[in-house]
C-alpha positions as a printed NumPy array, in Angstrom:
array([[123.862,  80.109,  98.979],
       [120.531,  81.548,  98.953],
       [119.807,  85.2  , 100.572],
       [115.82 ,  84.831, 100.38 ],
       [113.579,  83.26 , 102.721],
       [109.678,  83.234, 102.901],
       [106.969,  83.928, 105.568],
       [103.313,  82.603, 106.038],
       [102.958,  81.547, 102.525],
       [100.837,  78.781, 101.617],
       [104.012,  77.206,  99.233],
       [106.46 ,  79.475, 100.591],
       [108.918,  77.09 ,  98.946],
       [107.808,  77.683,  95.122],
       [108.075,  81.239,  95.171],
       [111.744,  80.971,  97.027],
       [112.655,  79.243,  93.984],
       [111.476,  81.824,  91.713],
       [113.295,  84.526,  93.94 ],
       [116.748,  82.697,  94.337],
       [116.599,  81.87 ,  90.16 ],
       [116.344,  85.563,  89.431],
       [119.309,  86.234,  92.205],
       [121.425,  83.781,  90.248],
       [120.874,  85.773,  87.154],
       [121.359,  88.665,  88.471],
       [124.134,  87.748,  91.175],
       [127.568,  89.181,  91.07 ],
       [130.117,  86.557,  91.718],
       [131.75 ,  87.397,  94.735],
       [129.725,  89.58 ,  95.791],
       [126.229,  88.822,  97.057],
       [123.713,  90.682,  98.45 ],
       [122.895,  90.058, 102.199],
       [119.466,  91.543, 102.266],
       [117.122,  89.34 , 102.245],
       [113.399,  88.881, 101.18 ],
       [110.023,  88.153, 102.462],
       [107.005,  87.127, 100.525],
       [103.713,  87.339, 102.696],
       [100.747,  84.924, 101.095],
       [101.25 ,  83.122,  97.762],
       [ 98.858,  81.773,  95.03 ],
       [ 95.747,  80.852,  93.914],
       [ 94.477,  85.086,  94.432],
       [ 92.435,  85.096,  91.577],
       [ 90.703,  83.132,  89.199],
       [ 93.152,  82.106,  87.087],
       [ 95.13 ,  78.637,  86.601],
       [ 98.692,  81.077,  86.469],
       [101.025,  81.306,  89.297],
       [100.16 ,  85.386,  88.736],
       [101.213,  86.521,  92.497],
       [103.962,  84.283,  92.931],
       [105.071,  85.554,  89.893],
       [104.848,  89.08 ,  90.174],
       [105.769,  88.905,  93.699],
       [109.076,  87.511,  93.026],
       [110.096,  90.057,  90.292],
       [108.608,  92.775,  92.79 ],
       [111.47 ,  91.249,  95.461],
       [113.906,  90.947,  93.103],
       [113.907,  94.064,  92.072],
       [113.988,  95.535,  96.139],
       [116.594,  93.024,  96.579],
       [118.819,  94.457,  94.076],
       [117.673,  98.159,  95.471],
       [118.714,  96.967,  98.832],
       [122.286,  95.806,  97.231],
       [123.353,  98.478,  95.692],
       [122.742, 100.498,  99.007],
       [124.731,  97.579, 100.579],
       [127.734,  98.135,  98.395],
       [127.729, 101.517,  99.313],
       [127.978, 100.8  , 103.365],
       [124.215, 100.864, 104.22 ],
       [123.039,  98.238, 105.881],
       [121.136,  94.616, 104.946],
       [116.922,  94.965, 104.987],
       [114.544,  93.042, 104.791],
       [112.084,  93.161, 101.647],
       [108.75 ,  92.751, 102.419],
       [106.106,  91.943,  99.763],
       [102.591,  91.013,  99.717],
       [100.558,  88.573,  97.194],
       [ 97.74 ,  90.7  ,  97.511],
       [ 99.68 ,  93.878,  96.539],
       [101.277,  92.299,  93.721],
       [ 97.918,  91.43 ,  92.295],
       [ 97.085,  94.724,  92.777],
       [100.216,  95.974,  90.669],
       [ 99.335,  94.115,  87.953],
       [ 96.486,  96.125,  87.311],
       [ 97.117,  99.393,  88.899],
       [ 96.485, 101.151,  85.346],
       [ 92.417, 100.13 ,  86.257],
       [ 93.034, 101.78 ,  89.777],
       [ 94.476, 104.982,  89.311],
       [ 92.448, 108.264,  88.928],
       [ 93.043, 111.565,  87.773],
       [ 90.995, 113.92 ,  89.259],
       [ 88.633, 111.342,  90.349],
       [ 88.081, 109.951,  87.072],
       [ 89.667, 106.174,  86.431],
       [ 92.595, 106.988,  83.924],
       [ 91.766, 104.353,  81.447],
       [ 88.652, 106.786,  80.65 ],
       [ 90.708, 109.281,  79.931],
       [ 92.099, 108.194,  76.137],
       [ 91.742, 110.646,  73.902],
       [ 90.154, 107.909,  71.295],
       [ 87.807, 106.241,  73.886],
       [ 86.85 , 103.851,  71.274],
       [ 90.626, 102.687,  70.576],
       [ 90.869, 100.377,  73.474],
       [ 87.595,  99.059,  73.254],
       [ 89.033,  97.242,  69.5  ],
       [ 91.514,  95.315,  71.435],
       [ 89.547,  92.215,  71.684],
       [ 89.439,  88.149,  70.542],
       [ 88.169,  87.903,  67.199],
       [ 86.818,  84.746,  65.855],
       [ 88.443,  83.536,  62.58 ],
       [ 86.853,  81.337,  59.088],
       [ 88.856,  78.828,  60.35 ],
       [ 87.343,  78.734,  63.589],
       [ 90.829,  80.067,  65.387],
       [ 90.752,  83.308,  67.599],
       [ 93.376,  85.94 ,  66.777],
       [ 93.903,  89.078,  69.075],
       [ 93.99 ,  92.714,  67.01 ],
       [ 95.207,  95.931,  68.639],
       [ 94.109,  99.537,  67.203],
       [ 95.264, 101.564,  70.011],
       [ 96.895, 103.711,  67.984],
       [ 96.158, 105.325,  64.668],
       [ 98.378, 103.567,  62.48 ],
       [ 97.6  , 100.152,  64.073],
       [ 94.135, 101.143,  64.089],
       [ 94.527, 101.895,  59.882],
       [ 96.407,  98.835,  59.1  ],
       [ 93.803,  96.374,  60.584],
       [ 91.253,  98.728,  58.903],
       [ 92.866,  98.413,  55.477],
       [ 93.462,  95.133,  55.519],
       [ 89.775,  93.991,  56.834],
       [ 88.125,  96.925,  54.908],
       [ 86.024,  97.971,  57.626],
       [ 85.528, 100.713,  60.259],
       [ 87.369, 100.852,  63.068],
       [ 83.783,  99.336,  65.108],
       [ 84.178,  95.913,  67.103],
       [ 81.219,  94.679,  65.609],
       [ 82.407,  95.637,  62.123],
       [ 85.879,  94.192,  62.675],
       [ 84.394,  90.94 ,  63.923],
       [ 81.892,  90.527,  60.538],
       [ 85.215,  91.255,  58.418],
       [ 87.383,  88.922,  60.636],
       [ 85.414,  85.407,  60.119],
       [ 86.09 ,  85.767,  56.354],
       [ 90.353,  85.184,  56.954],
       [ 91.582,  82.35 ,  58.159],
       [ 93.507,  83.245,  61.195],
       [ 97.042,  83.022,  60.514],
       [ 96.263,  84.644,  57.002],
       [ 95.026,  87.665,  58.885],
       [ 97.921,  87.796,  61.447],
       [100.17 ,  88.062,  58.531],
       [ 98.404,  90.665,  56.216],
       [ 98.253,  92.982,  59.324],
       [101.453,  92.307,  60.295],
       [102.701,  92.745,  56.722],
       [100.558,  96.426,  56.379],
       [102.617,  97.783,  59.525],
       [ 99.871,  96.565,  62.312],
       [100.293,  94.268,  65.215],
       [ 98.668,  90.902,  65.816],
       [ 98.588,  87.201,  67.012],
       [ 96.506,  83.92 ,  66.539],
       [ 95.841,  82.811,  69.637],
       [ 97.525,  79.568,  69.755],
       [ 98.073,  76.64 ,  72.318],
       [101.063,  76.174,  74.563],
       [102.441,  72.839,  73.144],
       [101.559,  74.856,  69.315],
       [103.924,  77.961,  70.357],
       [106.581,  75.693,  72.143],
       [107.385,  73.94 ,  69.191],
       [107.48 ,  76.896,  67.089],
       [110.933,  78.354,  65.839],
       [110.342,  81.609,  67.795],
       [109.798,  80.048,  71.441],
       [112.59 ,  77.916,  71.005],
       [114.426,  81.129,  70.428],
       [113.339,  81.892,  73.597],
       [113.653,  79.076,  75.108],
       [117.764,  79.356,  74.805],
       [116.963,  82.945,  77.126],
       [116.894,  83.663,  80.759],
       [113.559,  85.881,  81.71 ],
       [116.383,  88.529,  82.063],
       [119.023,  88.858,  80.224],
       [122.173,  90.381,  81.383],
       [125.426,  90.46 ,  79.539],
       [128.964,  92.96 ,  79.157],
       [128.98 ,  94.525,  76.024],
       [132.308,  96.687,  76.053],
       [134.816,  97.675,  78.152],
       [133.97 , 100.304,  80.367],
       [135.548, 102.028,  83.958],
       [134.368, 101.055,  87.438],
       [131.716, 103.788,  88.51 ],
       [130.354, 103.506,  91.795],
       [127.094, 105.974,  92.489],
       [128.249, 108.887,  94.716],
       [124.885, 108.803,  95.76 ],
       [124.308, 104.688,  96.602],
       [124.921, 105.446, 100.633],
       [122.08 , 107.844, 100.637],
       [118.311, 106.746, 100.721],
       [116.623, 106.737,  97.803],
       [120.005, 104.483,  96.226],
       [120.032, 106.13 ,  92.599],
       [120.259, 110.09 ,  94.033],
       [123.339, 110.328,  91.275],
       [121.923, 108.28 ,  88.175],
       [121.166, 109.666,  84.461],
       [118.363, 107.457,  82.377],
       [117.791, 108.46 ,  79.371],
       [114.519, 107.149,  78.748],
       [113.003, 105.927,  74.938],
       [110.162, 104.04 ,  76.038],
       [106.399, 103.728,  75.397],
       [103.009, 102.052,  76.983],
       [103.623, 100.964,  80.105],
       [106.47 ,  98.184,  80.477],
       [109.476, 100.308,  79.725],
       [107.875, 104.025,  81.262],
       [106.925, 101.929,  84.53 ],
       [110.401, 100.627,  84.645],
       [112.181, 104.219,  84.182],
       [109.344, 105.18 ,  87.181],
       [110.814, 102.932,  89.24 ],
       [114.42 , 104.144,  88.942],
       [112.518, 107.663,  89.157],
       [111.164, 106.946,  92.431],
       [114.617, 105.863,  94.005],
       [116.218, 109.077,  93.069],
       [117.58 , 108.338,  89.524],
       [117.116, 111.512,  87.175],
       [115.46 , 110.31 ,  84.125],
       [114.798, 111.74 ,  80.703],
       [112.016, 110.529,  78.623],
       [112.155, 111.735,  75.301],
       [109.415, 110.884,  72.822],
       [108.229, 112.16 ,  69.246],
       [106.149, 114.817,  68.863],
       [103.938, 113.283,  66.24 ],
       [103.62 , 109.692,  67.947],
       [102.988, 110.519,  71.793],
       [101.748, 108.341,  74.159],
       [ 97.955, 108.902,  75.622],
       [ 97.689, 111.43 ,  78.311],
       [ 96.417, 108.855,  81.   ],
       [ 99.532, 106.683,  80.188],
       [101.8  , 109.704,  80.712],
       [100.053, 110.175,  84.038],
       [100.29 , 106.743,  84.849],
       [104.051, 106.173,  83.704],
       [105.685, 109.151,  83.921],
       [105.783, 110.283,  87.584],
       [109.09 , 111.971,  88.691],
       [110.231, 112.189,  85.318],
       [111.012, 115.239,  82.967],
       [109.778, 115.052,  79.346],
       [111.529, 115.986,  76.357],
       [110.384, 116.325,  72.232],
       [113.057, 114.177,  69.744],
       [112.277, 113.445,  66.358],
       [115.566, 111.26 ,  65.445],
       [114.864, 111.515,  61.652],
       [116.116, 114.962,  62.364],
       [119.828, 115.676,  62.359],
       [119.766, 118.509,  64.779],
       [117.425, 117.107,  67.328],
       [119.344, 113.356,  66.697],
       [122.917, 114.88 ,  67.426],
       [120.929, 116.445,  70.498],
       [119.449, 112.977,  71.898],
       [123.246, 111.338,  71.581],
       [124.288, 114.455,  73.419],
       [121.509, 112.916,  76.126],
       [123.082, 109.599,  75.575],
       [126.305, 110.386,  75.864],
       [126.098, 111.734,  79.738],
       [123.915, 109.289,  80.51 ],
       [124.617, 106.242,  83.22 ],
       [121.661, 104.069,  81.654],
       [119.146, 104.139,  78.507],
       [116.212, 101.691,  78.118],
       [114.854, 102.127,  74.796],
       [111.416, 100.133,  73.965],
       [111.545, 100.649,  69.918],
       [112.448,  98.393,  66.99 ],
       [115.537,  99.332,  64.692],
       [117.11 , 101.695,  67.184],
       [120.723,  99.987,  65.508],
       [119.305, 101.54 ,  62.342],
       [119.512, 104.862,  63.316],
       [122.882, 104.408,  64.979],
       [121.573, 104.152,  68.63 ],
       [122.053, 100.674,  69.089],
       [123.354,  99.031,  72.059],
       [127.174,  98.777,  70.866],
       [126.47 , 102.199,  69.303],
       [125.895, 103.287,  72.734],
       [128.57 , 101.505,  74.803],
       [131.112, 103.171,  72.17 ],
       [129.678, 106.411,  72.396],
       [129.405, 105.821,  76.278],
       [131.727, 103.316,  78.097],
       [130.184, 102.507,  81.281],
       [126.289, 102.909,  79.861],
       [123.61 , 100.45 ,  80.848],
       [121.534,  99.688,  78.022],
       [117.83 ,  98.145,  78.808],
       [116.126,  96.919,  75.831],
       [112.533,  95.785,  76.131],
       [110.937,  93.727,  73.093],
       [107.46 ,  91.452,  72.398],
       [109.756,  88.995,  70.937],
       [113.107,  89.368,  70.728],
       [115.146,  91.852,  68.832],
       [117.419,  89.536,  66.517],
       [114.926,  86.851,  66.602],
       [112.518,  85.086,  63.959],
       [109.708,  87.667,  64.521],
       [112.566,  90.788,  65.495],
       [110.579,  92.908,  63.263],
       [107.233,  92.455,  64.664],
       [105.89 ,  94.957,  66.955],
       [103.969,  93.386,  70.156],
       [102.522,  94.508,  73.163],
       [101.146,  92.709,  76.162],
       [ 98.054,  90.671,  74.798],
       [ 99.726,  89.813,  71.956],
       [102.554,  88.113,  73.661],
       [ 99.468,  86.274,  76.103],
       [ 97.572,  85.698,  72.518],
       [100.617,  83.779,  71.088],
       [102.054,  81.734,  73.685],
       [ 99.374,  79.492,  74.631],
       [ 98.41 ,  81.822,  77.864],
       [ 95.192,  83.368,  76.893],
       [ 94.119,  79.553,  75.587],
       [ 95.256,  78.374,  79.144],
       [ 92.736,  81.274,  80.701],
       [ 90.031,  79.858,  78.376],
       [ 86.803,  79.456,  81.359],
       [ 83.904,  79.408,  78.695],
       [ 85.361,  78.271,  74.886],
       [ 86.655,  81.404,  74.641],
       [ 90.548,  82.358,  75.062],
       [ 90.594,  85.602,  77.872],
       [ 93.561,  87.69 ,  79.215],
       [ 94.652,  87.06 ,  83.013],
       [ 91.478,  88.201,  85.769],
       [ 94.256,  91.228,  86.232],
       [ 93.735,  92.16 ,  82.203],
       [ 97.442,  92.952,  81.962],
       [100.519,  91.27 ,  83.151],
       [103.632,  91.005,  81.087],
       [103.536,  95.508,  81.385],
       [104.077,  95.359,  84.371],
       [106.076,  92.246,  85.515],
       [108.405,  92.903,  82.58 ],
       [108.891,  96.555,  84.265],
       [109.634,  95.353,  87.644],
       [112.227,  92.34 ,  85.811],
       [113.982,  95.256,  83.963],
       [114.146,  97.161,  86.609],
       [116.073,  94.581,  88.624],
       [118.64 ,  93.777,  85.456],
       [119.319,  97.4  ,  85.084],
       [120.379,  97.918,  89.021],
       [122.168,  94.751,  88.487],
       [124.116,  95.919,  85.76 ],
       [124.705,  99.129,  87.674],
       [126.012,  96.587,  90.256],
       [128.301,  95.004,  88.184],
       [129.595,  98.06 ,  86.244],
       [130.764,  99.164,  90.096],
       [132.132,  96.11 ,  91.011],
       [133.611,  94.997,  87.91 ],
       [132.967,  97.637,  85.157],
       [132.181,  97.663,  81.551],
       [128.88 ,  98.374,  79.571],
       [126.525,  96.341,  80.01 ],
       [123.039,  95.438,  78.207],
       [119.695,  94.038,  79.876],
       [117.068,  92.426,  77.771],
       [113.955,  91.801,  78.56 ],
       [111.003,  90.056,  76.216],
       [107.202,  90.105,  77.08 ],
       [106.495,  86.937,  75.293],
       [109.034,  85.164,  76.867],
       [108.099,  86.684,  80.466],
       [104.974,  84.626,  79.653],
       [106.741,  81.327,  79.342],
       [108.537,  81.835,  82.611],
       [104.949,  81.95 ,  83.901],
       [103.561,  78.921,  82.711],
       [106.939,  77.203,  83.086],
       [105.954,  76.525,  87.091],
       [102.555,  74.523,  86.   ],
       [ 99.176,  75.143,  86.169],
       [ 96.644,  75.518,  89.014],
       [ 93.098,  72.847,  87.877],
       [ 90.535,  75.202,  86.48 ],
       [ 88.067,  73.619,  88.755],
       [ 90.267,  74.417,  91.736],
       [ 90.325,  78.564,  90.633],
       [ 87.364,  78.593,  88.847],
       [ 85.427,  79.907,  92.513],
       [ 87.631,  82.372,  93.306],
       [ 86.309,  85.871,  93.173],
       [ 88.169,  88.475,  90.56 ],
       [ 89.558,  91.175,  92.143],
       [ 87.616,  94.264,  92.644],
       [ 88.423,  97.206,  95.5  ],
       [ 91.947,  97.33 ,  95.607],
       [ 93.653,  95.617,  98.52 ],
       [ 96.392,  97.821,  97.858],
       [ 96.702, 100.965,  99.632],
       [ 96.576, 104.258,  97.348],
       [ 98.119, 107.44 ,  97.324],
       [ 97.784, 110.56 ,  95.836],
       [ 99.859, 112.622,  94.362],
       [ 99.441, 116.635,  92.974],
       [100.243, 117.128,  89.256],
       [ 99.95 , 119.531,  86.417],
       [ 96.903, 116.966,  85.403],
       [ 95.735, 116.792,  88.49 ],
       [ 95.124, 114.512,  91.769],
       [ 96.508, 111.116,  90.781],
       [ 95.47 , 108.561,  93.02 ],
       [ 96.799, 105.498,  92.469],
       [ 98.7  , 102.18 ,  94.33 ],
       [102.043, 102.877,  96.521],
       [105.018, 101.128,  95.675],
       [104.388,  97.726,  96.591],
       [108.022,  96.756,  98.346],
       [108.672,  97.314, 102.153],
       [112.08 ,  97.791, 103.419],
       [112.894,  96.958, 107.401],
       [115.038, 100.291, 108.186],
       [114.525, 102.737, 105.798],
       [111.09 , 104.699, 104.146],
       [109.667, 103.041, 100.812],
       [109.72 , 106.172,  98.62 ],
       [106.866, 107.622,  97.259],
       [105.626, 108.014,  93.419],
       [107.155, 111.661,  91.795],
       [104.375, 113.671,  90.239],
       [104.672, 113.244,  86.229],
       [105.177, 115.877,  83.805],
       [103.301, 117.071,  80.349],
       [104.981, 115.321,  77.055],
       [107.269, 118.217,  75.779],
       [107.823, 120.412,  79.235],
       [111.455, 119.937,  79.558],
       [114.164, 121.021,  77.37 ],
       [116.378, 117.934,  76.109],
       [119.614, 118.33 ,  78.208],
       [120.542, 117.192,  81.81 ]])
């Protein structure tokens, strides 16, 4: 039985199916949700051959539907969630339409140059291979290992003397980040997509016993008045999934380390209605103080490698918590052949054959949008965390969500392709369709896209104001 339905969309049908596959992962038997969702317009928006909007728009419902459900279980009553195409295009790149104080926040890095490395570079072998040096260490391990300046142009004459996949494993290797850009049918018949293959876009599964917990707070509007997220995230995927419990009421934590923070326009971006907290967890004191944190806390998504290392696993935390929610967002896979690589959004495009697939002049390119795994992985976690909230009322026990950006990707292309020559016309999007707010902060006017969801009876809430890294003691 299907709870979804579709209005004036060109292939209404398609993005039903998306919507009703991520109910069925998400669904709790017995129990489904009798709100229902609307997608208005569907795909080709932009020129690009991927099914972008229906995409996004579906994880976008998804995520209101399980909003909507959780309100249900309570006693409220069934909506209607309302999404746009257009809007969803818009969310994909709402980092290049926010401001602060009138300035566009991806100006605002306090390396300007760092982002501007992130680019194609053309291999000996004639392959492309994306590098990232948005950070200093990243930035220092391509540097070492191409013995060059940190200058595009520099990069690129040290790049054409490595054969591609010889480069992508000396950086890798030297504690940096990178991927050959490689074709579809190449990365679907590698060992690491067909560990991803054997994974849903979400995963959802009971990890320990654990009490039934309703949230006192489900019958009021916003939903998650009562919830606790501890919140050990960076970039964008994992903070913008933590904003969105923010916005419907949860109280969330994010706690990063002093000495590795995240860029002031990201923090303004990510972190609105959250409080901030310092945690170095190679310190005893300040570790027994974040599994304090933990410990009183209904859900923690956590975005970093060998968290089981330092004892903050996800069993670690169901033992030390029955009841917890654990959402764990990866590039590609924690326990899988490359669990040890660190990833990020255009590496996970790079590898999978999607930047090939976007390839309009012999040269692989990211989607029109520039990003899209950040934020349609935040939106997917975001749904398989409420879920699991869902389930640990209904059913109990501790549950875990995973989600991984390179196999978001996949569950892209898995729908087919649009003809190039059929998208090739359409313009790229420019002025925002969206429509912005703004919002007061201690770094100023943000202005920035509204929550793209619409619900039939009640308000859809609007973005908290975010907080300086460090302003909030670390304790509920």
């Amino acid at each position: 039985m299907t709870n979804t339905y579709l209005h004036d969309a060109v292939d209404g049908a398609r993005t039903a199916s998306v919507i009703n596959e991520l109910d069925t992962l998400l669904a709790v038997e017995g129990h489904p949700i009798r709100s229902r969702a609307t997608v208005v317009g569907s795909d080709p928006l932009v020129p690009s051959p991927h099914r972008l909007a229906d995409a996004t728009s579906a994880a976008i419902a998804a995520f209101g539907l399980q909003i909507a459900g959780i309100a249900e279980d309570a006693g409220r009553a069934p909506q209607t969630v309302t999404v746009t195409a257009e809007d969803a295009i818009d969310q994909l790149r709402a980092a290049y339409l926010t401001t602060v104080s009138g300035v566009p926040a991806a100006h605002l890095t306090e390396d300007p140059r760092a982002l501007g490395n992130n680019d194609f570079y053309q291999c000996r072998d004639g392959r492309w291979i994306f590098l990232i040096t948005a950070y200093a260490g990243l930035r220092d391990a391509v540097c070492r290992v191409l013995n060059c300046p940190p200058f595009p142009d520099r990069i690129a004459d040290a790049a054409v003397h490595w054969d591609a996949y010889a480069l992508e494993d000396a950086v890798v290797a030297g504690g940096g980040v990178a991927a050959v850009v490689r074709s579809t049918e190449e990365w679907r018949t590698s060992e690491m997509a067909r560990y991803l293959l054997g994974r849903g876009v979400i995963e959802l599964e009971q990890i320990g016993p654990g009490p039934r917990e309703a949230l006192p707070g489900g019958s009021d509007w916003p939903p998650l008045s009562s919830l606790r997220v501890a919140d050990l995230t960076h970039v964008i995927a994992g903070p913008v999934s933590t904003r969105l419990l923010a916005t419907f009421g949860a109280d969330v934590m994010h706690v990063s380390r002093p000495d590795l923070p995240d860029p002031m326009s990201m923090v303004a971006m990510t972190g609105g209605g959250k409080r901030n907290a310092f945690a170095d967890l190679r310190n005893a004191e300040q570790s027994d103080a974040f599994r304090r944190l933990c410990s009183e806390a209904d859900v923690v998504v956590d975005s970093y490698r060998g968290m089981d290392r330092r004892g903050f696993g996800a069993h670690d935390l169901a033992a030390l918590r029955p009841g917890v929610v654990v959402c764990e967002y990866h590039c590609w896979g924690a326990d899988g052949p490359w669990g040890e690589r660190g990833g990020f959004d255009q590496l996970a495009c790079s590898a999978t054959g999607f930047a090939e697939s976007e390839n309009f002049d012999g040269r692989p390119s990211l989607p029109p949008t520039y990003l899209l795994n950040d934020y349609l992985a935040a939106y997917l976690g975001a749904a398989g965390t409420v879920a699991a909230l869902r389930r640990r009322a209904i059913v109990g026990g501790s549950w875990r969500v995973r989600v991984n950006l390179a196999r978001v990707c996949m569950w892209v292309q898995d729908p087919g392709l649009f003809d190039q020559d059929d998208v090739a016309a359409l313009p790229r999007p420019r002025q925002p369709r969206i429509d912005l707010v703004t919002v007061d902060s201690p770094f100023g006017p943000i202005t920035e896209p509204v929550l793209p969801l619409a619900f039939s009876d009640v308000p859809t809430p609007v973005w908290g104001a975010p907080r300086p890294l460090g302003s909030s003691p670390l304790q509920w």
